[in-house]
Amino acid sequence: MTTATLTEAPVRAARRPALDWRLRFGVLSLIWGFSFLLIKVGTEGYAPFQVTLGRLVFGTLVLAAAMAVKRERLPRGVRTWGHLAVAGFLLNALPFSLFAYAELTIPSTLAGICNATSPLWGMVLSLVALSEDRPTRVRVAGLGLGFLGVLTVLGAWQGFSGLDGRGTAMALLASLSYPVGWIYVRRTLAGVGYSHISLTGAQLLLATLQLEVVTALFTGVPTHVDLLPLLAVAALGALGTGLAVLLQYGLVAEVGPTTAQMVTYFIPVIATGAGVALLGESLSWSTPVGAVVVLAGAALTQIRRRVRPEGWGPGDRR
């Protein structure tokens, strides 16, 4: 769930794509699962803000190309652009930067597992901010189980020894930023009348402009170009932030948001496998066990009474 955007909407009738939705679901899971590895590689050659800026630039270019092909226009209205600027900060600029800084000191495997806590944070916040989202015993139990899993991943019984607290806090804060942004979007951009691609293209554009300012203020110009980290950043943006959004749109339209969001539960598994196999990151027993508990708790928090979908709402996760 490394790319969060405006993605949940009523399912619309559309031509069935040539590629089966299960294959596209698998590709999306791989793209987002490998994103944490790409962040780690990118930060080996560039500053975190530079990695985030590059990611947003490449992602925005993909959305711009999709908008050109579909002949979509950017939304209009000062109020809409103001809300999109806040959404771009909460759903892209802030969490992307926090994950990049976090992975300077924590493994990509831990970052991927922290990302899976977004549904847990989302439930807590929705109970406060969304009056129609009522708690149930199952969801409350899932919340408690999920945070028990977090403590297991972090090795709480060992006093969190060997854990970088600052990096872990940044990763958890990044995961918290997603549901804050989702709730903001749900309350401010529901029913604005623009397509998903148009709104998300504008959102990424504004997030890119925000990072350009921040990067110019706090980061110097790279003195040399590291090819492998540059390729990682390009893949992170074009695939993990651009193509992934388009894939998710198609999945939501074809199989509905509930099924499409199941990708969330595959991301930490893939991120952990990639980090261990390709980066040689260590893995203690508590990490996979805790991750399973986190995912089980997150799944329980998503069980709710059936309601008719209304307009825009939280999408991935992402």
mmCIF file of C-alpha atoms in Angstrom:
data_model
loop_
_atom_site.group_PDB
_atom_site.id
_atom_site.type_symbol
_atom_site.label_atom_id
_atom_site.label_comp_id
_atom_site.label_asym_id
_atom_site.label_seq_id
_atom_site.Cartn_x
_atom_site.Cartn_y
_atom_site.Cartn_z
ATOM 1 C CA MET A 1 0.000 0.000 0.000
ATOM 2 C CA THR A 2 2.743 2.372 -0.944
ATOM 3 C CA THR A 3 0.653 4.385 -3.281
ATOM 4 C CA ALA A 4 -2.523 5.874 -1.912
ATOM 5 C CA THR A 5 -4.859 7.756 -4.169
ATOM 6 C CA LEU A 6 -8.502 8.483 -4.762
ATOM 7 C CA THR A 7 -9.543 5.018 -5.811
ATOM 8 C CA GLU A 8 -12.776 3.808 -4.267
ATOM 9 C CA ALA A 9 -15.952 4.495 -6.191
ATOM 10 C CA PRO A 10 -19.104 2.719 -7.329
ATOM 11 C CA VAL A 11 -18.333 -0.077 -9.760
ATOM 12 C CA ARG A 12 -19.096 0.945 -13.321
ATOM 13 C CA ALA A 13 -19.807 -1.194 -16.324
ATOM 14 C CA ALA A 14 -16.801 -1.307 -18.617
ATOM 15 C CA ARG A 15 -15.303 -3.413 -21.336
ATOM 16 C CA ARG A 16 -13.613 -6.478 -19.924
ATOM 17 C CA PRO A 17 -9.802 -6.131 -20.229
ATOM 18 C CA ALA A 18 -7.900 -8.719 -22.217
ATOM 19 C CA LEU A 19 -5.783 -9.683 -19.171
ATOM 20 C CA ASP A 20 -7.652 -11.622 -16.475
ATOM 21 C CA TRP A 21 -8.174 -9.645 -13.269
ATOM 22 C CA ARG A 22 -6.369 -12.301 -11.199
ATOM 23 C CA LEU A 23 -3.189 -11.773 -13.203
ATOM 24 C CA ARG A 24 -3.476 -8.010 -12.805
ATOM 25 C CA PHE A 25 -4.088 -8.513 -9.074
ATOM 26 C CA GLY A 26 -0.885 -10.551 -8.873
ATOM 27 C CA VAL A 27 1.094 -7.943 -10.813
ATOM 28 C CA LEU A 28 -0.201 -5.184 -8.529
ATOM 29 C CA SER A 29 0.765 -7.199 -5.446
ATOM 30 C CA LEU A 30 4.287 -7.697 -6.807
ATOM 31 C CA ILE A 31 4.698 -4.039 -7.753
ATOM 32 C CA TRP A 32 3.672 -2.729 -4.369
ATOM 33 C CA GLY A 33 5.463 -5.520 -2.511
ATOM 34 C CA PHE A 34 8.759 -4.705 -4.257
ATOM 35 C CA SER A 35 8.332 -0.961 -3.676
ATOM 36 C CA PHE A 36 10.016 -1.169 -0.278
ATOM 37 C CA LEU A 37 13.045 -2.871 -1.800
ATOM 38 C CA LEU A 38 13.203 -0.138 -4.463
ATOM 39 C CA ILE A 39 13.063 2.551 -1.779
ATOM 40 C CA LYS A 40 15.978 0.917 0.032
ATOM 41 C CA VAL A 41 18.054 0.728 -3.173
ATOM 42 C CA GLY A 42 17.157 4.305 -4.084
ATOM 43 C CA THR A 43 18.305 5.685 -0.741
ATOM 44 C CA GLU A 44 21.699 4.027 -1.215
ATOM 45 C CA GLY A 45 22.487 6.605 -3.896
ATOM 46 C CA TYR A 46 20.231 9.565 -3.213
ATOM 47 C CA ALA A 47 18.794 11.515 -0.291
ATOM 48 C CA PRO A 48 15.304 10.466 0.862
ATOM 49 C CA PHE A 49 13.668 13.654 -0.418
ATOM 50 C CA GLN A 50 15.343 13.112 -3.798
ATOM 51 C CA VAL A 51 14.025 9.546 -3.920
ATOM 52 C CA THR A 52 10.523 10.758 -3.121
ATOM 53 C CA LEU A 53 10.691 13.582 -5.649
ATOM 54 C CA GLY A 54 11.904 11.235 -8.374
ATOM 55 C CA ARG A 55 9.173 8.760 -7.501
ATOM 56 C CA LEU A 56 6.500 11.438 -7.795
ATOM 57 C CA VAL A 57 7.892 12.828 -11.043
ATOM 58 C CA PHE A 58 7.876 9.439 -12.775
ATOM 59 C CA GLY A 59 4.472 8.576 -11.336
ATOM 60 C CA THR A 60 2.989 11.873 -12.475
ATOM 61 C CA LEU A 61 4.355 11.349 -15.987
ATOM 62 C CA VAL A 62 2.591 7.981 -16.212
ATOM 63 C CA LEU A 63 -0.708 9.517 -15.079
ATOM 64 C CA ALA A 64 -0.234 12.414 -17.515
ATOM 65 C CA ALA A 65 0.261 9.940 -20.364
ATOM 66 C CA ALA A 66 -2.873 8.017 -19.323
ATOM 67 C CA MET A 67 -4.859 11.255 -19.192
ATOM 68 C CA ALA A 68 -3.644 12.201 -22.666
ATOM 69 C CA VAL A 69 -4.631 8.817 -24.097
ATOM 70 C CA LYS A 70 -8.079 8.988 -22.489
ATOM 71 C CA ARG A 71 -8.409 12.721 -23.264
ATOM 72 C CA GLU A 72 -9.027 13.564 -19.640
ATOM 73 C CA ARG A 73 -8.705 17.094 -18.340
ATOM 74 C CA LEU A 74 -7.459 18.305 -14.990
ATOM 75 C CA PRO A 75 -10.183 19.340 -12.526
ATOM 76 C CA ARG A 76 -11.152 22.968 -12.113
ATOM 77 C CA GLY A 77 -11.975 25.149 -9.147
ATOM 78 C CA VAL A 78 -9.825 26.678 -6.426
ATOM 79 C CA ARG A 79 -11.611 24.726 -3.684
ATOM 80 C CA THR A 80 -11.063 21.395 -5.458
ATOM 81 C CA TRP A 81 -7.372 22.125 -6.037
ATOM 82 C CA GLY A 82 -6.991 23.164 -2.411
ATOM 83 C CA HIS A 83 -8.426 19.859 -1.207
ATOM 84 C CA LEU A 84 -6.262 17.967 -3.695
ATOM 85 C CA ALA A 85 -3.171 19.742 -2.357
ATOM 86 C CA VAL A 86 -3.964 18.481 1.147
ATOM 87 C CA ALA A 87 -4.682 15.000 -0.242
ATOM 88 C CA GLY A 88 -1.386 15.021 -2.148
ATOM 89 C CA PHE A 89 0.474 15.886 1.037
ATOM 90 C CA LEU A 90 -1.240 13.301 3.268
ATOM 91 C CA LEU A 91 -1.421 10.454 0.736
ATOM 92 C CA ASN A 92 1.801 10.943 -1.214
ATOM 93 C CA ALA A 93 4.356 13.568 -0.221
ATOM 94 C CA LEU A 94 4.351 12.863 3.528
ATOM 95 C CA PRO A 95 4.157 9.038 3.665
ATOM 96 C CA PHE A 96 6.528 8.544 0.711
ATOM 97 C CA SER A 97 9.111 10.795 2.394
ATOM 98 C CA LEU A 98 8.678 9.132 5.777
ATOM 99 C CA PHE A 99 9.172 5.652 4.327
ATOM 100 C CA ALA A 100 12.280 6.826 2.471
ATOM 101 C CA TYR A 101 13.780 8.283 5.658
ATOM 102 C CA ALA A 102 12.707 5.251 7.710
ATOM 103 C CA GLU A 103 14.533 2.853 5.409
ATOM 104 C CA LEU A 104 17.823 4.608 6.088
ATOM 105 C CA THR A 105 17.845 2.807 9.441
ATOM 106 C CA ILE A 106 15.323 -0.040 9.300
ATOM 107 C CA PRO A 107 15.054 -3.037 6.929
ATOM 108 C CA SER A 108 12.671 -2.896 3.993
ATOM 109 C CA THR A 109 10.937 -5.952 5.495
ATOM 110 C CA LEU A 110 9.988 -4.001 8.627
ATOM 111 C CA ALA A 111 8.827 -1.028 6.545
ATOM 112 C CA GLY A 112 6.554 -3.306 4.533
ATOM 113 C CA ILE A 113 5.022 -4.783 7.669
ATOM 114 C CA CYS A 114 4.513 -1.329 9.198
ATOM 115 C CA ASN A 115 2.652 -0.382 6.034
ATOM 116 C CA ALA A 116 0.170 -3.193 6.758
ATOM 117 C CA THR A 117 -0.969 -1.382 9.922
ATOM 118 C CA SER A 118 -2.836 1.250 7.862
ATOM 119 C CA PRO A 119 -6.198 -0.570 8.159
ATOM 120 C CA LEU A 120 -5.748 -0.644 11.936
ATOM 121 C CA TRP A 121 -5.106 3.085 12.147
ATOM 122 C CA GLY A 122 -7.942 3.615 9.695
ATOM 123 C CA MET A 123 -10.453 1.868 11.921
ATOM 124 C CA VAL A 124 -9.455 3.905 14.969
ATOM 125 C CA LEU A 125 -9.734 7.173 13.051
ATOM 126 C CA SER A 126 -12.973 6.279 11.262
ATOM 127 C CA LEU A 127 -14.696 5.601 14.576
ATOM 128 C CA VAL A 128 -13.919 9.173 15.563
ATOM 129 C CA ALA A 129 -14.285 10.994 12.244
ATOM 130 C CA LEU A 130 -16.982 9.021 10.400
ATOM 131 C CA SER A 131 -20.240 8.786 12.321
ATOM 132 C CA GLU A 132 -21.633 6.136 9.960
ATOM 133 C CA ASP A 133 -18.738 3.752 10.647
ATOM 134 C CA ARG A 134 -19.886 1.887 13.752
ATOM 135 C CA PRO A 135 -17.661 -0.526 15.706
ATOM 136 C CA THR A 136 -18.534 -4.188 16.110
ATOM 137 C CA ARG A 137 -17.096 -6.791 18.441
ATOM 138 C CA VAL A 138 -15.321 -8.490 15.557
ATOM 139 C CA ARG A 139 -13.709 -5.262 14.375
ATOM 140 C CA VAL A 140 -12.628 -4.262 17.879
ATOM 141 C CA ALA A 141 -11.156 -7.724 18.358
ATOM 142 C CA GLY A 142 -9.327 -7.342 15.054
ATOM 143 C CA LEU A 143 -7.921 -4.007 16.204
ATOM 144 C CA GLY A 144 -6.549 -5.514 19.397
ATOM 145 C CA LEU A 145 -5.162 -8.530 17.541
ATOM 146 C CA GLY A 146 -3.503 -6.311 14.949
ATOM 147 C CA PHE A 147 -1.660 -4.188 17.475
ATOM 148 C CA LEU A 148 -0.626 -7.345 19.343
ATOM 149 C CA GLY A 149 0.953 -8.406 16.063
ATOM 150 C CA VAL A 150 2.784 -5.088 15.839
ATOM 151 C CA LEU A 151 4.255 -5.634 19.308
ATOM 152 C CA THR A 152 5.303 -9.133 18.235
ATOM 153 C CA VAL A 153 7.070 -7.820 15.127
ATOM 154 C CA LEU A 154 8.884 -5.215 17.206
ATOM 155 C CA GLY A 155 9.915 -7.725 19.892
ATOM 156 C CA ALA A 156 8.255 -5.901 22.780
ATOM 157 C CA TRP A 157 9.101 -8.685 25.279
ATOM 158 C CA GLN A 158 12.796 -8.028 24.583
ATOM 159 C CA GLY A 159 12.486 -4.326 25.252
ATOM 160 C CA PHE A 160 12.660 -3.529 21.508
ATOM 161 C CA SER A 161 16.403 -4.295 21.603
ATOM 162 C CA GLY A 162 18.253 -3.855 18.324
ATOM 163 C CA LEU A 163 15.372 -1.819 16.892
ATOM 164 C CA ASP A 164 15.837 1.687 15.546
ATOM 165 C CA GLY A 165 13.015 3.541 17.250
ATOM 166 C CA ARG A 166 13.177 6.634 15.067
ATOM 167 C CA GLY A 167 13.000 4.748 11.785
ATOM 168 C CA THR A 168 10.214 2.481 13.027
ATOM 169 C CA ALA A 169 8.222 5.470 14.281
ATOM 170 C CA MET A 170 8.563 7.127 10.873
ATOM 171 C CA ALA A 171 7.287 4.008 9.100
ATOM 172 C CA LEU A 172 4.313 3.749 11.455
ATOM 173 C CA LEU A 173 3.596 7.462 11.054
ATOM 174 C CA ALA A 174 3.652 7.015 7.278
ATOM 175 C CA SER A 175 1.097 4.211 7.634
ATOM 176 C CA LEU A 176 -1.044 6.477 9.821
ATOM 177 C CA SER A 177 -0.905 9.253 7.222
ATOM 178 C CA TYR A 178 -2.781 7.145 4.656
ATOM 179 C CA PRO A 179 -6.069 6.742 6.584
ATOM 180 C CA VAL A 180 -5.919 10.390 7.687
ATOM 181 C CA GLY A 181 -5.746 11.304 4.006
ATOM 182 C CA TRP A 182 -8.492 8.831 3.052
ATOM 183 C CA ILE A 183 -10.882 10.303 5.610
ATOM 184 C CA TYR A 184 -10.050 13.832 4.477
ATOM 185 C CA VAL A 185 -10.748 12.878 0.854
ATOM 186 C CA ARG A 186 -13.993 11.181 1.784
ATOM 187 C CA ARG A 187 -15.225 14.287 3.582
ATOM 188 C CA THR A 188 -14.109 16.878 1.032
ATOM 189 C CA LEU A 189 -13.945 15.375 -2.475
ATOM 190 C CA ALA A 190 -16.947 13.053 -2.555
ATOM 191 C CA GLY A 191 -19.082 13.663 -5.617
ATOM 192 C CA VAL A 192 -16.954 16.388 -7.200
ATOM 193 C CA GLY A 193 -17.774 15.051 -10.658
ATOM 194 C CA TYR A 194 -14.291 14.368 -12.024
ATOM 195 C CA SER A 195 -12.817 11.028 -13.069
ATOM 196 C CA HIS A 196 -10.418 9.044 -10.892
ATOM 197 C CA ILE A 197 -7.537 9.578 -13.299
ATOM 198 C CA SER A 198 -8.137 13.326 -13.475
ATOM 199 C CA LEU A 199 -8.226 13.738 -9.694
ATOM 200 C CA THR A 200 -5.257 11.478 -9.055
ATOM 201 C CA GLY A 201 -3.205 13.118 -11.809
ATOM 202 C CA ALA A 202 -3.802 16.498 -10.163
ATOM 203 C CA GLN A 203 -3.074 15.034 -6.723
ATOM 204 C CA LEU A 204 0.291 13.631 -7.828
ATOM 205 C CA LEU A 205 1.149 16.856 -9.653
ATOM 206 C CA LEU A 206 0.569 18.897 -6.502
ATOM 207 C CA ALA A 207 2.527 16.420 -4.370
ATOM 208 C CA THR A 208 5.403 16.695 -6.858
ATOM 209 C CA LEU A 209 5.396 20.495 -6.596
ATOM 210 C CA GLN A 210 5.439 20.225 -2.805
ATOM 211 C CA LEU A 211 8.464 17.922 -2.897
ATOM 212 C CA GLU A 212 10.259 20.165 -5.373
ATOM 213 C CA VAL A 213 10.109 23.003 -2.849
ATOM 214 C CA VAL A 214 11.120 20.816 0.099
ATOM 215 C CA THR A 215 13.951 19.136 -1.826
ATOM 216 C CA ALA A 216 15.336 22.477 -2.985
ATOM 217 C CA LEU A 217 15.330 23.794 0.594
ATOM 218 C CA PHE A 218 16.772 20.773 2.398
ATOM 219 C CA THR A 219 18.750 18.774 -0.160
ATOM 220 C CA GLY A 220 21.646 19.728 -2.406
ATOM 221 C CA VAL A 221 22.032 18.791 -6.043
ATOM 222 C CA PRO A 222 23.535 15.277 -6.489
ATOM 223 C CA THR A 223 27.221 15.495 -7.366
ATOM 224 C CA HIS A 224 27.094 12.313 -9.444
ATOM 225 C CA VAL A 225 24.558 9.896 -10.873
ATOM 226 C CA ASP A 226 24.295 6.395 -9.380
ATOM 227 C CA LEU A 227 22.721 4.277 -12.099
ATOM 228 C CA LEU A 228 21.221 1.435 -10.056
ATOM 229 C CA PRO A 229 19.551 3.710 -7.461
ATOM 230 C CA LEU A 230 18.310 5.924 -10.298
ATOM 231 C CA LEU A 231 16.739 2.926 -12.037
ATOM 232 C CA ALA A 232 15.174 1.897 -8.726
ATOM 233 C CA VAL A 233 13.626 5.352 -8.292
ATOM 234 C CA ALA A 234 12.366 5.343 -11.889
ATOM 235 C CA ALA A 235 10.761 1.913 -11.390
ATOM 236 C CA LEU A 236 9.336 2.994 -8.036
ATOM 237 C CA GLY A 237 7.634 5.966 -9.650
ATOM 238 C CA ALA A 238 6.608 4.614 -13.044
ATOM 239 C CA LEU A 239 5.474 1.216 -11.749
ATOM 240 C CA GLY A 240 4.739 1.598 -8.038
ATOM 241 C CA THR A 241 3.124 5.042 -8.261
ATOM 242 C CA GLY A 242 1.892 5.301 -11.842
ATOM 243 C CA LEU A 243 1.082 1.925 -13.355
ATOM 244 C CA ALA A 244 -0.108 0.543 -10.002
ATOM 245 C CA VAL A 245 -2.763 3.252 -9.752
ATOM 246 C CA LEU A 246 -4.077 2.410 -13.218
ATOM 247 C CA LEU A 247 -4.116 -1.300 -12.395
ATOM 248 C CA GLN A 248 -6.022 -0.654 -9.211
ATOM 249 C CA TYR A 249 -8.610 1.451 -11.042
ATOM 250 C CA GLY A 250 -9.269 -1.427 -13.396
ATOM 251 C CA LEU A 251 -9.588 -3.905 -10.534
ATOM 252 C CA VAL A 252 -11.998 -1.686 -8.596
ATOM 253 C CA ALA A 253 -14.142 -1.227 -11.703
ATOM 254 C CA GLU A 254 -14.199 -4.955 -12.498
ATOM 255 C CA VAL A 255 -14.341 -6.760 -9.159
ATOM 256 C CA GLY A 256 -15.210 -3.987 -6.701
ATOM 257 C CA PRO A 257 -13.199 -2.147 -4.034
ATOM 258 C CA THR A 258 -13.430 -4.868 -1.395
ATOM 259 C CA THR A 259 -11.753 -7.523 -3.529
ATOM 260 C CA ALA A 260 -9.273 -5.043 -5.006
ATOM 261 C CA GLN A 261 -8.163 -3.952 -1.534
ATOM 262 C CA MET A 262 -7.215 -7.525 -0.642
ATOM 263 C CA VAL A 263 -3.891 -6.693 -2.292
ATOM 264 C CA THR A 264 -3.016 -5.034 1.023
ATOM 265 C CA TYR A 265 -2.521 -8.444 2.633
ATOM 266 C CA PHE A 266 -0.003 -9.646 0.043
ATOM 267 C CA ILE A 267 2.250 -6.585 0.179
ATOM 268 C CA PRO A 268 4.127 -7.361 3.447
ATOM 269 C CA VAL A 269 4.617 -10.990 2.407
ATOM 270 C CA ILE A 270 6.235 -9.971 -0.871
ATOM 271 C CA ALA A 271 8.189 -7.134 0.763
ATOM 272 C CA THR A 272 9.603 -9.552 3.335
ATOM 273 C CA GLY A 273 10.537 -12.157 0.734
ATOM 274 C CA ALA A 274 12.203 -9.556 -1.480
ATOM 275 C CA GLY A 275 14.158 -8.019 1.379
ATOM 276 C CA VAL A 276 15.466 -11.358 2.626
ATOM 277 C CA ALA A 277 16.194 -12.911 -0.768
ATOM 278 C CA LEU A 278 17.597 -9.912 -2.658
ATOM 279 C CA LEU A 279 18.961 -7.591 0.032
ATOM 280 C CA GLY A 280 20.115 -10.229 2.519
ATOM 281 C CA GLU A 281 18.112 -8.724 5.367
ATOM 282 C CA SER A 282 17.920 -10.818 8.508
ATOM 283 C CA LEU A 283 14.643 -12.305 9.665
ATOM 284 C CA SER A 284 13.857 -13.520 13.181
ATOM 285 C CA TRP A 285 10.883 -15.751 13.957
ATOM 286 C CA SER A 286 8.925 -12.865 15.474
ATOM 287 C CA THR A 287 8.799 -10.926 12.197
ATOM 288 C CA PRO A 288 6.767 -13.380 10.065
ATOM 289 C CA VAL A 289 4.674 -14.511 13.037
ATOM 290 C CA GLY A 290 3.855 -10.944 13.999
ATOM 291 C CA ALA A 291 3.140 -10.052 10.376
ATOM 292 C CA VAL A 292 0.561 -12.852 10.131
ATOM 293 C CA VAL A 293 -1.108 -11.602 13.322
ATOM 294 C CA VAL A 294 -1.137 -8.012 11.978
ATOM 295 C CA LEU A 295 -2.733 -9.119 8.716
ATOM 296 C CA ALA A 296 -5.328 -11.238 10.518
ATOM 297 C CA GLY A 297 -6.258 -8.306 12.726
ATOM 298 C CA ALA A 298 -6.387 -5.923 9.762
ATOM 299 C CA ALA A 299 -8.660 -8.335 7.895
ATOM 300 C CA LEU A 300 -11.061 -8.485 10.845
ATOM 301 C CA THR A 301 -11.241 -4.682 11.054
ATOM 302 C CA GLN A 302 -12.469 -4.578 7.467
ATOM 303 C CA ILE A 303 -15.526 -6.736 8.200
ATOM 304 C CA ARG A 304 -18.535 -4.457 8.293
ATOM 305 C CA ARG A 305 -22.190 -4.458 7.465
ATOM 306 C CA ARG A 306 -22.954 -4.135 3.780
ATOM 307 C CA VAL A 307 -23.702 -0.575 2.734
ATOM 308 C CA ARG A 308 -24.386 0.958 -0.625
ATOM 309 C CA PRO A 309 -21.173 2.616 -1.934
ATOM 310 C CA GLU A 310 -21.333 6.383 -2.090
ATOM 311 C CA GLY A 311 -18.998 8.407 -4.229
ATOM 312 C CA TRP A 312 -15.342 8.825 -3.410
ATOM 313 C CA GLY A 313 -13.674 7.131 -0.492
ATOM 314 C CA PRO A 314 -10.432 5.574 0.691
ATOM 315 C CA GLY A 315 -8.805 3.404 -1.879
ATOM 316 C CA ASP A 316 -5.773 1.290 -1.487
ATOM 317 C CA ARG A 317 -3.142 1.729 1.139
ATOM 318 C CA ARG A 318 -1.858 1.144 -0.076
#
